[in-house]
Short mmCIF file of C-alpha atoms and ligand atoms in Angstrom, two decimals:
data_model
loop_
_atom_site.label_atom_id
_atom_site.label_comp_id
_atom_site.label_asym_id
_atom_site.label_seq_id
_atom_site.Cartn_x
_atom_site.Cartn_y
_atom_site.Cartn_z
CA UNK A 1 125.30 62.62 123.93
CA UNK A 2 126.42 60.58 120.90
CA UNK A 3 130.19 60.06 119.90
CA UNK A 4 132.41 58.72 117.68
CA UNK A 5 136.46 57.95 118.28
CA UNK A 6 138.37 58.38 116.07
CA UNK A 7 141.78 56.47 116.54
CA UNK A 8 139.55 54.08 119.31
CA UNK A 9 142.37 51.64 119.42
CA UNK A 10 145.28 53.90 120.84
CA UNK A 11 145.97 54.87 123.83
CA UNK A 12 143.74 57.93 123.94
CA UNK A 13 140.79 55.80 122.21
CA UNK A 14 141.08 52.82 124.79
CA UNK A 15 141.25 55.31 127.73
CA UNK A 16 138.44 57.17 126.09
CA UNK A 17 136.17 53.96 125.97
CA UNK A 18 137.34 53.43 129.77
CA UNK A 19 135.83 56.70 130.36
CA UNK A 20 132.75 56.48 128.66
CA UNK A 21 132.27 52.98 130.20
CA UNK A 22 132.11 54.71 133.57
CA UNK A 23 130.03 57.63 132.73
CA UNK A 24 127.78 54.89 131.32
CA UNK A 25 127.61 52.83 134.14
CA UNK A 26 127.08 56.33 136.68
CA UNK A 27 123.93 56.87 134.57
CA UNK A 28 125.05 59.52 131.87
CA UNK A 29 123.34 59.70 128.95
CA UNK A 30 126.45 59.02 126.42
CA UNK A 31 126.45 56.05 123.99
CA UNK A 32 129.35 55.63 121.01
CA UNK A 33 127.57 55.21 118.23
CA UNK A 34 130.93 55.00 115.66
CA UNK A 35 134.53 54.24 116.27
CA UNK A 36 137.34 54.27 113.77
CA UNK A 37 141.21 52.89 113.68
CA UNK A 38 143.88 52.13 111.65
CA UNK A 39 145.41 48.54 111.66
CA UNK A 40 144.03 46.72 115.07
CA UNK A 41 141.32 45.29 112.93
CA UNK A 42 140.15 42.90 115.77
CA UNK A 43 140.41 45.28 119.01
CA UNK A 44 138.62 47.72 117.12
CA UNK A 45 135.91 45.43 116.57
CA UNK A 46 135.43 43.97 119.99
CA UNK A 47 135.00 47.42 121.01
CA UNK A 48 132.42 48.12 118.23
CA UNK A 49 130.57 45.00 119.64
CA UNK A 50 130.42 46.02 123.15
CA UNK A 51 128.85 49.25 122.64
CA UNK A 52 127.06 48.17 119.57
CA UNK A 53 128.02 50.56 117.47
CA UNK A 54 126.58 51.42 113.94
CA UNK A 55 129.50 52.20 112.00
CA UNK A 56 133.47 51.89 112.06
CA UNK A 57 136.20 52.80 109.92
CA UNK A 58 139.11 51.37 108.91
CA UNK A 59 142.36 51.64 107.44
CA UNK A 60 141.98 50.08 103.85
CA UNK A 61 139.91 47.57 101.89
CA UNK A 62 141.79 44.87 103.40
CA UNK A 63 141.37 45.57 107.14
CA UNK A 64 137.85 46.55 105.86
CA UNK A 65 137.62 42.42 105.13
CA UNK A 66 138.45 41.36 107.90
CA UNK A 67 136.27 43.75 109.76
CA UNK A 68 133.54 42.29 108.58
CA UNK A 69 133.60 38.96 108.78
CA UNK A 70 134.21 39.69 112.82
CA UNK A 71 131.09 41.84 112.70
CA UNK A 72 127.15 41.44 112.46
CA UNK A 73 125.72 42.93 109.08
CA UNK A 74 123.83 45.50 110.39
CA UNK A 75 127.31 47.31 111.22
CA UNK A 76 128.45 49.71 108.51
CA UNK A 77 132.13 49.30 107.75
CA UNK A 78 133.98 51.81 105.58
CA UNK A 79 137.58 52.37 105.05
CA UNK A 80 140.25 55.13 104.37
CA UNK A 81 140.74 59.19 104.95
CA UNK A 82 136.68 59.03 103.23
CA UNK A 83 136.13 56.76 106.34
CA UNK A 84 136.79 58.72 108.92
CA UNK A 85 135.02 61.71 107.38
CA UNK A 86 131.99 60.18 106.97
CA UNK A 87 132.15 59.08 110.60
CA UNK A 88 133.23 62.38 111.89
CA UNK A 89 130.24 64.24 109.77
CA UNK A 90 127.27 61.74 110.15
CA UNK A 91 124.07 62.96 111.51
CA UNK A 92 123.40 61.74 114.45
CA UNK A 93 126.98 62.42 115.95
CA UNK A 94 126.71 65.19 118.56
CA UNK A 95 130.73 64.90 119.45
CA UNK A 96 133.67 63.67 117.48
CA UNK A 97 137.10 62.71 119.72
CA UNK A 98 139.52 62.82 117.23
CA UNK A 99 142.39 60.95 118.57
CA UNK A 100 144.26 59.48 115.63
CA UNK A 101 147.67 59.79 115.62
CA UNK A 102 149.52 61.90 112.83
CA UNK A 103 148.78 63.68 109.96
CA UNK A 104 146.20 61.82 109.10
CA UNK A 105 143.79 63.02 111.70
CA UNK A 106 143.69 66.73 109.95
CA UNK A 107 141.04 65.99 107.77
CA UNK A 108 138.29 64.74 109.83
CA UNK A 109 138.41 67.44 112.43
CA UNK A 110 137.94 69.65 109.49
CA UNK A 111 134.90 67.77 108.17
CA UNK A 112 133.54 67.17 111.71
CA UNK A 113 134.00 70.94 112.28
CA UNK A 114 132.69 72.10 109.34
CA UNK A 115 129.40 70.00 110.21
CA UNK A 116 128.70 71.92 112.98
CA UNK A 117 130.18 68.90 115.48
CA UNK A 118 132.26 69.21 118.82
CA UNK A 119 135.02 68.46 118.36
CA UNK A 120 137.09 66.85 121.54
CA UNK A 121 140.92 67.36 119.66
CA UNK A 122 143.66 64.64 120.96
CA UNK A 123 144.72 65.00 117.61
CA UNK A 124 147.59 68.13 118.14
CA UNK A 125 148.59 67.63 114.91
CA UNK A 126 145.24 68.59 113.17
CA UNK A 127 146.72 72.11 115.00
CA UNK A 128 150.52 71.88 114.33
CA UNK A 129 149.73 71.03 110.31
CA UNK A 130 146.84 73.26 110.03
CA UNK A 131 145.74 75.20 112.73
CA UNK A 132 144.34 78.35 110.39
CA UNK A 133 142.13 75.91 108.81
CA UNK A 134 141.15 74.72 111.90
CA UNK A 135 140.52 77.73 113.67
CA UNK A 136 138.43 79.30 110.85
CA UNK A 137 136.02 76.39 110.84
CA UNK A 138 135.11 76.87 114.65
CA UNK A 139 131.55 78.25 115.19
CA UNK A 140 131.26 78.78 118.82
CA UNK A 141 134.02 78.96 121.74
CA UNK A 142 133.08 75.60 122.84
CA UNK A 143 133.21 73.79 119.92
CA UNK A 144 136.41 72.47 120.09
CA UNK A 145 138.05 71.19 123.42
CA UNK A 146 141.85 70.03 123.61
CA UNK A 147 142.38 66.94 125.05
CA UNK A 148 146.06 67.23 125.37
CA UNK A 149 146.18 67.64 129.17
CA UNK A 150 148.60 71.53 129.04
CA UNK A 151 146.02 72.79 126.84
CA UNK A 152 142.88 71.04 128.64
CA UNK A 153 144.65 72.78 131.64
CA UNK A 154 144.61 76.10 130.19
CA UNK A 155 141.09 75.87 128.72
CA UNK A 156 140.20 74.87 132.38
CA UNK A 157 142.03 77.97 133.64
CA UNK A 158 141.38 80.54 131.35
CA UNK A 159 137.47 80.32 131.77
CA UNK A 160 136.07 83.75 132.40
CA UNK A 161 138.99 85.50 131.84
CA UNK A 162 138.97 88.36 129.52
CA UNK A 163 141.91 88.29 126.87
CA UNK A 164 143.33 91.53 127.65
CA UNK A 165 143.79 90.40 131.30
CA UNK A 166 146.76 87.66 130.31
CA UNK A 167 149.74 88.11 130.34
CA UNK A 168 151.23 84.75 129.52
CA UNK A 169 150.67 80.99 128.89
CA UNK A 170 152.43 78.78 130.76
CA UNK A 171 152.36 74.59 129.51
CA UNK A 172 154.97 72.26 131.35
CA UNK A 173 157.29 69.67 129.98
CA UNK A 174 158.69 66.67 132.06
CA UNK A 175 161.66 66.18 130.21
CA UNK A 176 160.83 63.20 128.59
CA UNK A 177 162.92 59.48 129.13
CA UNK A 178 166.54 60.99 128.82
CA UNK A 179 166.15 64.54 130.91
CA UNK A 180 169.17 63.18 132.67
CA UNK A 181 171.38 61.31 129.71
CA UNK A 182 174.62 63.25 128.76
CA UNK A 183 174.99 63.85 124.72
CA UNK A 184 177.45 61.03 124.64
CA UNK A 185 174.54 58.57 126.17
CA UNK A 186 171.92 59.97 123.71
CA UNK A 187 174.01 58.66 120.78
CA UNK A 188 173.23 54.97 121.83
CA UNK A 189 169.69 54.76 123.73
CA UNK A 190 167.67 52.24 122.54
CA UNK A 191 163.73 52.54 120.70
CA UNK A 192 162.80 50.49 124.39
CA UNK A 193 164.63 53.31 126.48
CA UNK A 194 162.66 56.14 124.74
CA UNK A 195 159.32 54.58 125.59
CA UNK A 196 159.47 54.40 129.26
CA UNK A 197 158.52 57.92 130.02
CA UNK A 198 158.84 58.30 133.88
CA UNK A 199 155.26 59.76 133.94
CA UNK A 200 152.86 59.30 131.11
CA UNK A 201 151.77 56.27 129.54
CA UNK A 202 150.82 56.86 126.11
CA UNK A 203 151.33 55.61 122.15
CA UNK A 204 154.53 55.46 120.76
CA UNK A 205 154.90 58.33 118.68
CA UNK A 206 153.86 61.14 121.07
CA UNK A 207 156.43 59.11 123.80
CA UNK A 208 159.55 59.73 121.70
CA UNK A 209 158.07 63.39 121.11
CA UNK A 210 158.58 63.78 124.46
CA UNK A 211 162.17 62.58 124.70
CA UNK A 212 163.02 64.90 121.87
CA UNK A 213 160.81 67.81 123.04
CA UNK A 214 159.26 67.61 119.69
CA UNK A 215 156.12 67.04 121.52
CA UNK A 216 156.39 70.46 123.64
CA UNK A 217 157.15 72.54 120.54
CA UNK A 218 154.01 71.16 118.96
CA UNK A 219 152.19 71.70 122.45
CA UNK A 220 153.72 75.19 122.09
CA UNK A 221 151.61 75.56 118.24
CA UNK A 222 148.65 73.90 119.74
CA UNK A 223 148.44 76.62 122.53
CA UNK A 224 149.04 79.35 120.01
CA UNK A 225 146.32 78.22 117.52
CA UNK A 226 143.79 77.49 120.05
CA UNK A 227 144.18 80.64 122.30
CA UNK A 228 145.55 83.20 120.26
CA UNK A 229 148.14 83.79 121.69
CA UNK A 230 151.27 84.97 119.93
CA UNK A 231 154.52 82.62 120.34
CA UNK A 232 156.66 85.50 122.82
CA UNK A 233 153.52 85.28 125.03
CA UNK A 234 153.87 81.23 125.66
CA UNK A 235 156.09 79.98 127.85
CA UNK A 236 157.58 76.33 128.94
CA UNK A 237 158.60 75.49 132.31
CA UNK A 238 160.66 72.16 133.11
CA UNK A 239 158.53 70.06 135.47
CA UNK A 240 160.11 66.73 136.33
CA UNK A 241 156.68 65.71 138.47
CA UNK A 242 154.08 66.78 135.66
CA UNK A 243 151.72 67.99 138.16
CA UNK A 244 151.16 71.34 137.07
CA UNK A 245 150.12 70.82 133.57
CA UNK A 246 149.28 74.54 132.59
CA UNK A 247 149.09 78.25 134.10
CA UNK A 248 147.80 80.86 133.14
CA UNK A 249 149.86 84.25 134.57
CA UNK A 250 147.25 87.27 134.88
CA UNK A 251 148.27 91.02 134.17
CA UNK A 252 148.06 91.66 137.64
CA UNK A 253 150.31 89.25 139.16
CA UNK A 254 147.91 86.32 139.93
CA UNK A 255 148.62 82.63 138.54
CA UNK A 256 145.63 80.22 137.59
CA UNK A 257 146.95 76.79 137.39
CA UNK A 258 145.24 73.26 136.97
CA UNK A 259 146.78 70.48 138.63
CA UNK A 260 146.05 66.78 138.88
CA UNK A 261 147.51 63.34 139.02
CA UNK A 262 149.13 62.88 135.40
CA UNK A 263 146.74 60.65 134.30
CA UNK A 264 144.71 61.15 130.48
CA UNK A 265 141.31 60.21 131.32
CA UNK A 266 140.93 63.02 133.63
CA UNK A 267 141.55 65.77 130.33
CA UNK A 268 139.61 63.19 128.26
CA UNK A 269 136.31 63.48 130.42
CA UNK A 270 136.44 66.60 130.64
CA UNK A 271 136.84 67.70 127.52
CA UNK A 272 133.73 64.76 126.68
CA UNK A 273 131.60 66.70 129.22
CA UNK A 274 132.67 70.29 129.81
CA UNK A 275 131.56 72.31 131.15
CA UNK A 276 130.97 69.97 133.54
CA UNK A 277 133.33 68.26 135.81
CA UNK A 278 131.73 64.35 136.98
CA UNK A 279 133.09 62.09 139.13
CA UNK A 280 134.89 60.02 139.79
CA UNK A 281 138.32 60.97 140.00
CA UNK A 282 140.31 57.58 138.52
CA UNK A 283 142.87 57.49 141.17
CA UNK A 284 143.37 58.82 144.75
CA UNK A 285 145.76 62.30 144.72
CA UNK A 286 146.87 64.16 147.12
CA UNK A 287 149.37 67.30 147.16
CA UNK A 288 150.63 66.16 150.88
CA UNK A 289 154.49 65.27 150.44
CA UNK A 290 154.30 66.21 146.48
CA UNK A 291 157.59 68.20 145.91
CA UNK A 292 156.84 70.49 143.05
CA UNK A 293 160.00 71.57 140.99
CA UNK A 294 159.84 73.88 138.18
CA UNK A 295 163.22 74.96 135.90
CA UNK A 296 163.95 76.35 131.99
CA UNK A 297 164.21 74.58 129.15
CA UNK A 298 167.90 74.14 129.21
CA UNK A 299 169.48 75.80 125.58
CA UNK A 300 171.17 72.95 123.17
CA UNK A 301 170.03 70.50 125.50
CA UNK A 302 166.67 69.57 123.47
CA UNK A 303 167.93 70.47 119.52
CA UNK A 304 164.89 69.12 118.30
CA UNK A 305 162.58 71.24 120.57
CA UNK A 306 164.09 74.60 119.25
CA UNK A 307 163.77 73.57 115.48
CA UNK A 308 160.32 72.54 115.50
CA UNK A 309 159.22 75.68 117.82
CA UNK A 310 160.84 77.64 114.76
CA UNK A 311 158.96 75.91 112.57
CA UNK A 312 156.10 76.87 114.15
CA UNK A 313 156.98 80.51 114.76
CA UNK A 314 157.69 80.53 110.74
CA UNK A 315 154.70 79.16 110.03
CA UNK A 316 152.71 78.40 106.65
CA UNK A 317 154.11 74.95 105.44
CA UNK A 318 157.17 74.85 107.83
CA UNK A 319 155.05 73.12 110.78
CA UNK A 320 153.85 70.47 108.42
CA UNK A 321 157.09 69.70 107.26
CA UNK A 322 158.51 69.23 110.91
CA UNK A 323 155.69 66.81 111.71
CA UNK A 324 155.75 65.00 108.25
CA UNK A 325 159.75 64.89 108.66
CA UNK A 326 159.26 63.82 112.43
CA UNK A 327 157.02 61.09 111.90
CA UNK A 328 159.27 59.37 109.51
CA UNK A 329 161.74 59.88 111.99
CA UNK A 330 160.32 58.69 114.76
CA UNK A 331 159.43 55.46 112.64
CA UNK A 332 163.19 54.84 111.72
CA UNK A 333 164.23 55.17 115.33
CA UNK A 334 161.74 53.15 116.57
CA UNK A 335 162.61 50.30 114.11
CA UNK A 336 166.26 50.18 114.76
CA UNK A 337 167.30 51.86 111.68
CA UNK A 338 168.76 55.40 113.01
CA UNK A 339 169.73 56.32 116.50
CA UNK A 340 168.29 58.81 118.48
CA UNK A 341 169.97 61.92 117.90
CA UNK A 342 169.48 61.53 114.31
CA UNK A 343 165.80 62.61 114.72
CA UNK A 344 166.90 66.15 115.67
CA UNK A 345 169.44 66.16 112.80
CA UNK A 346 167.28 65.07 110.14
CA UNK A 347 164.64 67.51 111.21
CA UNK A 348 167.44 70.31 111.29
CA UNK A 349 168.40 69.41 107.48
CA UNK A 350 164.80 68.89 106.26
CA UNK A 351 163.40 71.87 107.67
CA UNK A 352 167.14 73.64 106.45
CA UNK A 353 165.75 72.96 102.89
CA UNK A 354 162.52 73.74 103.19
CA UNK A 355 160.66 77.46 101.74
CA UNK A 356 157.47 77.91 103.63
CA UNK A 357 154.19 78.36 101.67
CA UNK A 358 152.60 81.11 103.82
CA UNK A 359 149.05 80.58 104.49
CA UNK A 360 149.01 76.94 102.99
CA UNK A 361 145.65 75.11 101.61
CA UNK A 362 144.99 71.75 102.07
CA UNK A 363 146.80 70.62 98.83
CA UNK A 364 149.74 72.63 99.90
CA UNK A 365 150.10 70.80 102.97
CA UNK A 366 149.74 67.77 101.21
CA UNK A 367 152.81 68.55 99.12
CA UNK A 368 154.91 70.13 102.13
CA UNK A 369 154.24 66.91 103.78
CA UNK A 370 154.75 64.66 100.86
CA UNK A 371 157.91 66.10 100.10
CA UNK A 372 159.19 66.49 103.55
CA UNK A 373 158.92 62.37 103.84
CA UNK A 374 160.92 62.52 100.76
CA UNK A 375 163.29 64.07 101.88
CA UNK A 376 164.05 62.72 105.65
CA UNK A 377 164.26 59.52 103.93
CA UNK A 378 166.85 60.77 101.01
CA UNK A 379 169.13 62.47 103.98
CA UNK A 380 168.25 58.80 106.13
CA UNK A 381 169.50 56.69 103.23
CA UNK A 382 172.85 59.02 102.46
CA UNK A 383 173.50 58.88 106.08
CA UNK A 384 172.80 55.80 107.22
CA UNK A 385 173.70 53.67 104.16
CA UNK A 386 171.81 51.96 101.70
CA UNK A 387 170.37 49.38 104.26
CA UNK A 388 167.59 52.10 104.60
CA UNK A 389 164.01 51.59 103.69
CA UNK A 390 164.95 47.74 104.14
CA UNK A 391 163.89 45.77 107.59
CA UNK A 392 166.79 46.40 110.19
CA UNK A 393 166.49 44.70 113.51
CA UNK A 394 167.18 46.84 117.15
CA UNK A 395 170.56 45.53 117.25
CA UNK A 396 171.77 46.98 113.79
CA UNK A 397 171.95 42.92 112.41
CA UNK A 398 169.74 43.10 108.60
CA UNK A 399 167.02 40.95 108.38
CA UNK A 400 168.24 40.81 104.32
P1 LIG B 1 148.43 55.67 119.49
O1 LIG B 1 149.53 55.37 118.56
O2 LIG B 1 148.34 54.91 120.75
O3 LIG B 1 147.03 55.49 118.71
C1 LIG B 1 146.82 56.08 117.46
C2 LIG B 1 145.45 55.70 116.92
O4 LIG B 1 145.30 56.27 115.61
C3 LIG B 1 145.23 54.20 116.77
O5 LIG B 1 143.89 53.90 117.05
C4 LIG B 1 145.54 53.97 115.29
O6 LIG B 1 144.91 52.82 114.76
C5 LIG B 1 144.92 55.23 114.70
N1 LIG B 1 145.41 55.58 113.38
C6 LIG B 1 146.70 55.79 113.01
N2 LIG B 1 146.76 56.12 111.70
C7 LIG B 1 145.48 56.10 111.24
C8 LIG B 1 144.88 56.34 109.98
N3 LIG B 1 145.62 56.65 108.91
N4 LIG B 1 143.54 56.22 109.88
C9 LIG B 1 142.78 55.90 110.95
N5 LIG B 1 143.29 55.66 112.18
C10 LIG B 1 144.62 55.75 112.31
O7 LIG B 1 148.48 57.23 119.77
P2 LIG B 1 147.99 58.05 121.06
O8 LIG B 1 146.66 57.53 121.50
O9 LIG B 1 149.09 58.13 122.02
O10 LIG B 1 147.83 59.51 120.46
C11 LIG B 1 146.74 59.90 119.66
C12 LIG B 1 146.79 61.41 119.47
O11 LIG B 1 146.60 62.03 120.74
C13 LIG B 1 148.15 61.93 118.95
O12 LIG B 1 147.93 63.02 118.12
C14 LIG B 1 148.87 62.37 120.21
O13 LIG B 1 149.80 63.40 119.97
C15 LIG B 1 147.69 62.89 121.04
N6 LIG B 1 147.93 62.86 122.47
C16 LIG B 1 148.16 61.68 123.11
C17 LIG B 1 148.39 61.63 124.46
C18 LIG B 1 148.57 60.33 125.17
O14 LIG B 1 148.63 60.33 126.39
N7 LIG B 1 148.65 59.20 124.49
C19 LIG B 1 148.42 62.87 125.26
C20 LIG B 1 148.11 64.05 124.50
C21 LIG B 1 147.89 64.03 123.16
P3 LIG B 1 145.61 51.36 114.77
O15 LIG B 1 146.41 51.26 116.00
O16 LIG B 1 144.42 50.44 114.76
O17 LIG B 1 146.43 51.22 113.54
MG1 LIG B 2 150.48 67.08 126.35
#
C-alpha cells in the first residue's frame, strides 16, 4: 500500500509515521511515497529522507527553498493548496491520510476523493466546513475512514449493522483541561493551562477545542456527515477517563462500544489498514481497576459547545463560519492576546451576524470563511483594544 500524509509534521502525521515505521518493520507491505506540511520545513524533510519519499509539499515558495536545498534532486518539491492536491491525487497513491489541521485540509480530501483514493480523514474539518461535498464524492463505503478516535470507534462498531437497526450514536467527551474550573477561574487560565489535556496528547488547536467543547460539537458534525445520522439521533456523554470513545445503542436495547487505551495510533492504524486489525497494541491496557464514569454535558457550562453544535444543526455556511471564527480564536488565545472565555463570546457574536448560505459551493465557503476571520478580528480589536493584530506577550506586556 502506498501513502501520502498530509500534515506529516503534526501530531497525527508524526504518530502516523510511528505507525507506519512499525508496520514496516513487522513486514507489511506499506511505503510513504509523499508527505506534505506547513511551516516545519526541516522535520518534514528528515522524514522525507528516511522513507525516501518522491515528493513533498510545502507551505509557500519560501519554505519550498529551503526544502530543497535540505533535499536530494530527485525529490519533487511543490508548494501551496496546488501542493497538496497534487500529492493527494498522484497516481501511484493508493491512500491519502489527510491530517492537516484547519480549513485548509478541505480541498485535498476533495481532490484525493474525487481520484478515486482512500481517504484516511484526521482532518474533521474537511467534514465540519464541507461535509456535503465530501460525502457526495465518496464511491464506495470504505473509501473514507475517520481517524478521529469517536468516529473510528463508531465505524469499528457499526460494522454489519443495518441502518434501520440504530437507534442512536453515542461519541464521548472528557471535558477538556478546565472540566473542573468555576466561571470566575475560566476568565484568567493561561494558553499553557489549556494545553495540558489530562488525557490526550495532541496539536494545539484541537487541545483548546477540547477545553471549549468546540472540538465535540465538530465531532458531533463529523458523526452526522459520515453516518447519516440526523443531529437528535447523536448523543454526547461526559467521560472523564476517555475509555469509551464511541457506542453505538441498537433498536433493541443492545450497546456496541469500542474501547481502548486513549492513545491515536491505535485509530490511526486502523483506519491505514481496515479492515484489518495488526498488532501490536502500542501500550499494555487493561480494564482491571479502570473506573468508568459517564455523565451529561452540563447546560451553560461549555457556551462554546452549544453554539457551534447550532451551527452545525443550521447548516450551509454556518459550520464554516464557526471553524473559520474559531481558528482565529484559538490563535488569539493562544498568543496572549484574548482570554479564554472570549473564544465562546466571539464565536456567539460572529455566528450572531452571520445568514447561512444553504447548500454552500466551494467559493461560498471560501467567502463564509473569509468573512467570518473578518469579523472575529473586528469584534477582537473593539473588545480588546487596538493592541490587536499587534504581537502581545502571555503576560498582557506589548512587545511594541
Ligand atoms: P497539529 O497542529 O499538530 O499539526 C497540523 C499539521 O498540519 C502540521 O503538519 C502542519 O504543518 C500542517 N498544516 C497546517 N496548515 C497547513 C497548510 N496550510 N498546508 C499544509 N499543511 C498545513 O495538528 P494535529 O495533528 O493535532 O491535528 C491534525 C488534524 O487531525 C486536525 O484536523 C485535528 O482536528 C485532527 N485530529 C487530531 C487529533 C490528535 O490527537 N492530534 C485527534 C483527532 C483528530 P507545519 O506544522 O509544518 O506548519
Ligand atoms: Mg476525537
Amino acid at each position: 500500500m502506498r501513502i501520502a500524509i498530509l500534515g506529516a509534521t503534526g501530531s497525527i502525521g508524526t504518530q502516523a509515521l510511528e505507525v507506519v515505521r512499525e508496520l514496516r518493520r513487522r513486514g507489511e507491505d506499506i511505503e510513504v511515497v509523499a508527505l506534505a506540511a506547513g511551516r516545519r520545513v526541516e522535520r518534514l524533510c528528515r522524514a522525507a529522507r528516511e522513507f525516501g519519499v518522491r515528493a513533498v509539499a510545502v507551505l509557500g515558495p519560501e519554505e519550498a527553498r529551503e526544502a530543497r536545498a535540505l533535499l536530494p534532486p530527485s525529490v519533487e518539491v511543490l508548494h501551496g493548496q496546488a501542493g497538496l492536491e497534487e500529492l493527494a491525487t498522484r497516481p501511484g497513491v493508493e491512500v491519502v491520510l489527510n491530517a492537516v489541521v484547519g480549513a485548509a485540509g478541505l480541498r485535498a480530501t476533495l481532490a484525493a476523493l474525487s481520484a478515486g483514493k482512500r481517504v484516511a480523514l484526521a482532518n474533521k474539518e474537511s467534514l465540519v466546513i464541507g461535509g456535503h461535498l465530501v460525502m457526495e464524492r465518496v464511491r464506495s463505503p470504505d473509501q473514507l475512514i475517520p481517524v478521529d478516535s469517536e468516529h473510528s470507534a463508531l465505524w469499528q462498531a457499526l460494522r454489519g449493522i443495518p441502518g434501520d437497526e440504530v437507534e442512536r450514536l453515542w461519541i464521548t467527551a472528557s471535558g477538556g483541561a478546565f472540566r473542573d474550573r468555576s466561571p470566575e477561574e475560566l476568565e484568567r487560565v493561561t494558553p499553557a493551562e489549556a494545553l495540558a489535556h489530562p488525557t490526550w496528547s495532541m496539536g494545539p488547536r484541537i487541545t483548546v477545542d477540547s477545553a471549549t467543547l468546540v472540538n465535540k460539537a465538530f465531532e458531533v458534525i463529523e458523526a452526522h456527515w459520515l453516518f447519516s445520522m440526523p443531529y437528535g439521533k447523536i448523543g454526547v456523554l461526559l467521560h472523564p477517563q476517555s475509555i469509551v470513545h464511541g457506542a453505538v445503542e441498537l433498536v433493541d436495547g443492545n450497546w456496541i462500544a469500542v474501547l481502548s487505551t486513549p492513545d491515536m495510533r491505535i485509530p490511526i492504524k486502523y483506519a491505514l489498514t481496515c479492515p484489518r486489525h495488526l498488532p501490536p497494541a502500542p501500550r499494555a491496557f487493561s480494564l482491571v481497576g479502570k473506573r468508568l464514569e459517564f455523565g451529561e454535558i452540563p447546560k451553560g457550562k461549555y457556551p462554546a459547545f452549544e453554539t457551534v453544535l447550532e451551527a452545525g444543526i443550521a447548516g450551509g455556511t454556518a459550520p464554516a463560519v464557526a471553524n473559520a471564527a474559531d481558528e482565529e480564536l484559538v490563535a488569539a488565545f493562544l498568543a496572549g492576546r484574548i482570554p479564554f472565555t472570549a473564544i465562546a463570546a466571539g464565536l456567539s457574536h460572529v455566528l450572531s451576524r452571520h445568514e447561512p448560505v444553504p447548500s454552500p459551493g466551494l467559493e461560498e465557503i471560501r467567502v463564509a470563511d473569509a468573512w467570518a476571520r473578518a469579523e472575529a478580528h473586528r469584534w477582537m480589536a473593539q473588545r480588546f483594544g487596538p493592541t490587536i493584530g499587534r504581537e502581545r506577550r502571555a503576560d498582557g506586556s506589548d512587545d511594541g
